Every structure is written in C-alpha cells, then in structure tokens.
Amino acid sequence: MAAVATSLRLFSTTNDPILRRKPNFSTTIPSAFSVSSNSYSINSNASLSFIAPLEAILFDIDGTLCDSDPLHFYAFRDMLQEIGFNNGSPIDEEFFINNISGKHNEELCNVLLPEWEVEKAMKFMVDKEALFRRLAAEQLEPISGLEKLCKWVEDLGLKRAAVTNAPRSNAELLISMLKLEDFFEVIVLAEECARAKPFPDPYLKALNALQISPNHTFVFEDSVSGIKAANGAGMPAVGMASRNPEQMLLDAGATFVIKDYNDPKLWENLEEIVQQKLPL
C-alpha cells in the first residue's frame, strides 16, 4: 500500500481528473485542514446549484453504493440474539435504524455491549463483520442507477472518493464486488482517522487527498452520522433513503433525499449544476 505522502503527491501534481489507478487507502488526517468538532445543517433550499462549478463527488459505501444495510441487520440480529441481548428477543429494523445504522464499531461496543470488556466487545464486532462479509458475498446488490451515475461522473472528469466508517476488509470487499476499484481515486477509512463519522475528519481527509474545495463538492450519504460528518466538513449531502426514513435524513441536514440514483430529483440537480458552469 502506498504511503500517504505518495498518494497526496499523486493528486497535487497532475491536472488529469481521471486517474486510472487502484484506489489509495489514506491513513492519517492531514494537518492542512483544521477539524471542527461541530456539525451543522447546510440544507440549501433543496438544491445543489450553489456549489457550481462541480469539482468532485464523495460517496459513503454501505447503504449508499450498495444495499448492504439489510445484511448488517441480519448479522446483528442473529448474533445479538445468540448472546441473549434484549432477553433473547431479536432486534427489529426500527432498533437497527435508531441505534446501529451509520455508527462505527467502537461506538457500537458502548451502545450494545456497555458492560463487556473492550476486547470481548470488539471480538464480537469482528465476528459480526465476518458474518456480514459472508452474506454480502452471496447477496450484495448495487443501488439502482449506480452504473449510470458513475459513467456521468467519469464523462465529466470529476474527482471522486469513497469515505466510510466500515472496516478495511468490508470496504475492500464491497468496492471489489461493485467493480469500482478503478473508479475511486481515494478511499478513506474512518477507522484510520482520529475520529469517525459523525465527526468531519474522514471527509476533511478526502478533501485534502483529492486537493479539492468543499465549496464545489457534495456527498452521497445514507445515515444521520454521515450527513452530519459531510456538513461538518463544509459540504452539502444528498441523502439516500434506501432504508433510513427520509425525514430523519432531512432533519440531519440533507439538502434533499433520493430513493436511488435514477431519482429525477437528483438528475434535475446535476443538470442544473452543469448548466451553471456553461458560459452565457
């Protein structure tokens, strides 16, 4: 794996916006950006036109590129039931959405297993992720319209990165199964940042790695924590309501919410951004 300094040089010394390389997994928060502990709502009248001209798009992975939340739910439901969580009653989807979705594993140790020793709780999370990968290898599906959007991004020469709270093994598997290894220029793992989403650190790191401005970038996210992280890094977020309630994402600060990448609302906004950069 290339060192971070090397990956940063790749993006700072070329004018070619499409880099046909395997994605770089960044490992440190660059000092060029100050990291705020506060997130804020951008919600700019349900339009992305204010970010024109568009330079880049950043993507979450789980629930945003692929419909993986049901597989995480099944894995958590079965494993929590095995250890007698909730007196042995299986968790439901509402519990998953409100307490698990979008959170990273260290945080989930405190949420789900607060009385367990840290090592034992983290071992549970590692085993859960292994079960998720077995399920994903058999059942993973991309979000509808993803291929169309990726082609649009490539045709315009936009920069792009994946930014995730998922562990490395999950991120690598999902990116590979979706055949996006050559699409992303950078993949940022929150587990290798000082703080994970909902803090802005992972998105700030992606901005620095791609050498782009948050003023001309937006994010696709499906969770409350991800939207807060994107907003906290100064970027608007388009909410993906594939599983989480639309109003929950709007309340978190999503500029607008879509069901998938074929949503007319998304393409109206994208075309508006493109038109704004054309000369009169």
Coordinates of C-alpha atoms in Angstrom, one line a residue:
M1 CA 0.0 0.0 0.0
A2 CA 1.4 3.4 -1.0
A3 CA 2.3 5.8 1.8
V4 CA 0.0 8.7 2.4
A5 CA 2.6 11.2 1.3
T6 CA 2.9 9.4 -2.0
S7 CA -0.9 9.3 -2.6
L8 CA -1.1 13.1 -1.8
R9 CA 1.6 13.8 -4.4
L10 CA -0.4 11.9 -7.0
F11 CA -3.3 14.3 -6.6
S12 CA -1.3 17.5 -6.3
T13 CA 1.0 17.1 -9.3
T14 CA -1.5 16.1 -12.0
N15 CA -4.1 18.0 -13.9
D16 CA -5.8 14.9 -15.1
P17 CA -9.1 14.5 -13.2
I18 CA -9.4 10.8 -14.1
L19 CA -6.7 8.7 -12.5
R20 CA -6.8 5.1 -13.6
R21 CA -5.2 3.6 -10.6
K22 CA -6.2 1.4 -7.8
P23 CA -7.7 3.5 -5.0
N24 CA -5.4 4.7 -2.3
F25 CA -6.5 4.0 1.3
S26 CA -5.4 7.0 3.3
T27 CA -4.2 6.6 6.8
T28 CA -3.7 10.0 8.5
I29 CA -5.6 13.3 9.0
P30 CA -3.6 15.9 7.1
S31 CA -2.6 19.0 9.1
A32 CA -3.6 21.3 6.2
F33 CA -7.2 21.3 7.5
S34 CA -8.4 22.2 10.9
V35 CA -11.0 19.8 12.2
S36 CA -14.2 21.1 13.8
S37 CA -16.0 19.1 16.5
N38 CA -19.3 20.6 15.5
S39 CA -21.5 19.6 12.6
Y40 CA -24.1 21.9 11.2
S41 CA -27.0 21.8 8.8
I42 CA -26.4 23.0 5.3
N43 CA -29.9 22.4 3.8
S44 CA -29.7 24.9 1.0
N45 CA -33.3 25.1 -0.3
A46 CA -33.2 21.5 -1.7
S47 CA -30.8 22.5 -4.5
L48 CA -27.1 21.9 -5.2
S49 CA -26.8 24.8 -7.6
F50 CA -24.8 26.8 -5.1
I51 CA -21.8 24.5 -5.4
A52 CA -21.3 25.1 -9.2
P53 CA -18.9 24.6 -10.8
L54 CA -18.8 21.0 -9.5
E55 CA -15.3 19.5 -8.9
A56 CA -15.9 16.3 -7.1
I57 CA -18.4 13.9 -5.5
L58 CA -17.7 11.9 -2.4
F59 CA -19.5 8.7 -1.6
D60 CA -20.3 6.7 1.5
I61 CA -20.2 3.0 0.8
D62 CA -22.7 1.0 3.0
G63 CA -26.3 1.8 2.1
T64 CA -25.1 4.4 -0.4
L65 CA -23.3 2.5 -3.1
C66 CA -24.9 -0.8 -2.3
D67 CA -28.0 -2.0 -0.4
S68 CA -26.0 -3.5 2.4
D69 CA -28.0 -2.4 5.4
P70 CA -30.3 -5.5 5.4
L71 CA -27.2 -7.7 5.6
H72 CA -25.8 -5.8 8.5
F73 CA -29.2 -6.0 10.2
Y74 CA -29.4 -9.8 9.7
A75 CA -25.9 -10.2 11.1
F76 CA -26.5 -8.1 14.1
R77 CA -30.0 -9.6 14.8
D78 CA -28.7 -13.2 14.7
M79 CA -25.5 -12.6 16.7
L80 CA -27.2 -10.4 19.4
Q81 CA -29.9 -13.0 19.8
E82 CA -27.2 -15.7 20.3
I83 CA -25.8 -13.8 23.3
G84 CA -29.1 -13.1 24.9
F85 CA -29.3 -9.4 24.0
N86 CA -32.7 -7.9 24.9
N87 CA -33.6 -11.0 26.9
G88 CA -33.1 -13.1 23.8
S89 CA -35.7 -11.3 21.7
P90 CA -34.4 -10.4 18.2
I91 CA -33.9 -6.7 17.4
D92 CA -36.2 -5.2 14.8
E93 CA -35.5 -2.9 11.9
E94 CA -36.5 0.2 13.9
F95 CA -34.0 -0.6 16.6
F96 CA -31.3 -1.1 13.9
I97 CA -32.1 2.2 12.3
N98 CA -32.2 4.2 15.5
N99 CA -29.3 2.6 17.3
I100 CA -26.9 0.9 14.9
S101 CA -27.1 2.2 11.3
G102 CA -24.2 4.5 10.4
K103 CA -22.2 4.0 13.7
H104 CA -18.7 2.6 13.8
N105 CA -17.8 -0.5 15.7
E106 CA -16.1 1.1 18.7
E107 CA -19.1 3.3 19.3
L108 CA -21.4 0.3 18.9
C109 CA -19.5 -1.5 21.6
N110 CA -20.6 1.1 24.1
V111 CA -24.2 1.2 22.6
L112 CA -24.8 -2.5 22.6
L113 CA -22.4 -4.1 25.0
P114 CA -21.5 -1.4 27.6
E115 CA -20.9 -4.0 30.4
W116 CA -18.5 -6.1 28.3
E117 CA -14.7 -5.7 28.5
V118 CA -13.5 -3.8 25.4
E119 CA -11.5 -6.7 24.0
K120 CA -14.5 -9.0 24.2
A121 CA -16.9 -6.5 22.7
M122 CA -14.5 -5.8 19.8
K123 CA -14.2 -9.5 19.2
F124 CA -17.9 -9.7 18.9
M125 CA -17.8 -6.9 16.3
V126 CA -15.1 -8.6 14.3
D127 CA -17.1 -11.8 14.2
K128 CA -20.2 -9.8 13.2
E129 CA -18.3 -8.2 10.3
A130 CA -17.1 -11.7 9.2
L131 CA -20.7 -12.9 9.1
F132 CA -21.7 -9.7 7.1
R133 CA -19.0 -10.4 4.5
R134 CA -20.2 -14.0 4.1
L135 CA -23.7 -12.7 3.5
A136 CA -22.5 -9.9 1.2
A137 CA -20.5 -12.3 -1.0
E138 CA -23.8 -14.0 -1.8
Q139 CA -26.5 -11.3 -1.8
L140 CA -25.0 -7.8 -2.3
E141 CA -26.8 -5.6 -4.8
P142 CA -25.8 -2.1 -6.0
I143 CA -28.1 0.8 -5.5
S144 CA -30.2 1.2 -8.7
G145 CA -28.8 3.6 -11.2
L146 CA -25.2 3.5 -9.7
E147 CA -23.6 2.5 -13.1
K148 CA -25.4 5.4 -14.8
L149 CA -24.2 7.9 -12.2
C150 CA -20.6 6.6 -12.3
K151 CA -20.5 6.9 -16.1
W152 CA -21.8 10.5 -15.8
V153 CA -19.0 11.3 -13.2
E154 CA -16.3 9.8 -15.4
D155 CA -17.6 11.5 -18.6
L156 CA -17.3 14.9 -16.8
G157 CA -13.9 14.1 -15.4
L158 CA -15.0 14.8 -11.8
K159 CA -12.8 13.7 -8.9
R160 CA -14.2 11.1 -6.5
A161 CA -13.6 9.3 -3.3
A162 CA -15.3 6.8 -1.0
V163 CA -15.4 7.7 2.6
T164 CA -16.6 5.0 5.1
N165 CA -17.0 4.0 8.7
A166 CA -16.7 0.4 7.6
P167 CA -13.6 -1.6 8.5
R168 CA -11.0 -2.1 5.7
S169 CA -12.0 -5.7 5.0
N170 CA -15.6 -4.7 4.4
A171 CA -14.7 -1.7 2.2
E172 CA -12.3 -3.7 0.1
L173 CA -14.9 -6.5 -0.4
L174 CA -17.7 -4.1 -1.3
I175 CA -15.7 -2.0 -3.7
S176 CA -14.4 -5.1 -5.4
M177 CA -17.9 -6.7 -5.7
L178 CA -19.2 -3.5 -7.2
K179 CA -16.3 -3.4 -9.6
L180 CA -15.4 0.1 -8.6
E181 CA -11.7 -0.4 -7.9
D182 CA -10.7 1.8 -10.9
F183 CA -13.5 4.3 -10.3
F184 CA -12.4 5.8 -6.9
E185 CA -9.2 7.7 -6.7
V186 CA -9.1 7.6 -2.9
I187 CA -10.8 5.5 -0.2
V188 CA -10.8 7.0 3.3
L189 CA -11.3 4.6 6.2
A190 CA -12.7 6.3 9.3
E191 CA -11.1 3.6 11.5
E192 CA -7.8 5.1 10.5
C193 CA -8.8 8.7 11.3
A194 CA -8.6 10.4 14.7
R195 CA -12.4 10.4 14.8
A196 CA -15.0 8.6 12.7
K197 CA -18.3 10.0 11.4
P198 CA -20.3 11.9 12.7
F199 CA -17.1 13.9 13.1
P200 CA -15.9 15.6 9.9
D201 CA -12.4 14.1 10.0
P202 CA -12.9 11.4 7.3
Y203 CA -14.4 13.9 4.8
L204 CA -11.7 16.5 5.6
K205 CA -9.1 13.9 4.8
A206 CA -10.8 13.1 1.5
L207 CA -10.8 16.8 0.5
N208 CA -7.1 17.1 1.2
A209 CA -6.2 13.9 -0.6
L210 CA -8.0 15.0 -3.7
Q211 CA -6.9 18.6 -3.3
I212 CA -10.5 19.9 -3.8
S213 CA -12.6 22.6 -2.3
P214 CA -15.7 21.8 -0.1
N215 CA -17.4 24.7 -1.9
H216 CA -17.5 22.7 -5.1
T217 CA -18.1 19.2 -3.8
F218 CA -21.1 17.3 -2.5
V219 CA -21.6 14.0 -0.7
F220 CA -23.9 11.0 -1.1
E221 CA -24.8 9.6 2.4
D222 CA -27.5 7.3 3.8
S223 CA -27.1 7.9 7.5
V224 CA -27.5 10.6 10.1
S225 CA -23.9 10.3 11.2
G226 CA -22.6 10.5 7.6
I227 CA -24.7 13.6 6.8
K228 CA -23.5 15.4 9.9
A229 CA -19.9 14.5 9.0
A230 CA -20.3 15.9 5.5
N231 CA -22.0 19.1 6.7
G232 CA -19.3 19.5 9.4
A233 CA -16.7 19.4 6.7
G234 CA -18.5 22.2 4.8
M235 CA -20.2 20.1 2.1
P236 CA -23.9 19.5 1.3
A237 CA -25.1 15.9 1.4
V238 CA -27.7 14.2 -0.7
G239 CA -29.5 11.7 1.5
M240 CA -30.0 8.1 0.2
A241 CA -33.3 6.9 1.6
S242 CA -32.9 3.3 0.6
R243 CA -33.5 2.2 4.1
N244 CA -33.4 5.1 6.6
P245 CA -36.5 7.3 6.8
E246 CA -36.5 10.4 4.5
Q247 CA -37.4 12.8 7.3
M248 CA -34.6 11.5 9.5
L249 CA -32.1 12.3 6.8
L250 CA -33.6 15.8 6.2
D251 CA -33.6 16.6 9.9
A252 CA -29.9 15.6 10.0
G253 CA -29.1 18.2 7.3
A254 CA -29.5 16.5 3.9
T255 CA -30.0 19.1 1.2
F256 CA -32.6 16.7 -0.4
V257 CA -33.3 13.0 -0.3
I258 CA -33.4 10.4 -3.1
K259 CA -34.5 6.8 -3.3
D260 CA -31.8 5.7 -5.7
Y261 CA -29.5 7.1 -8.4
N262 CA -32.4 7.1 -11.0
D263 CA -34.4 9.6 -9.0
P264 CA -35.4 12.5 -11.2
K265 CA -34.7 15.0 -8.4
L266 CA -31.1 14.0 -8.5
W267 CA -30.7 14.4 -12.3
E268 CA -32.5 17.7 -12.3
N269 CA -29.9 19.0 -9.8
L270 CA -27.0 17.5 -11.7
E271 CA -28.1 19.1 -14.9
E272 CA -28.6 22.4 -13.2
I273 CA -25.1 22.3 -11.9
V274 CA -23.7 21.5 -15.3
Q275 CA -25.7 24.4 -16.9
Q276 CA -24.4 26.8 -14.3
K277 CA -20.8 26.3 -15.4
L278 CA -21.5 26.9 -19.1
P279 CA -20.8 30.4 -20.5
L280 CA -23.7 32.7 -21.3

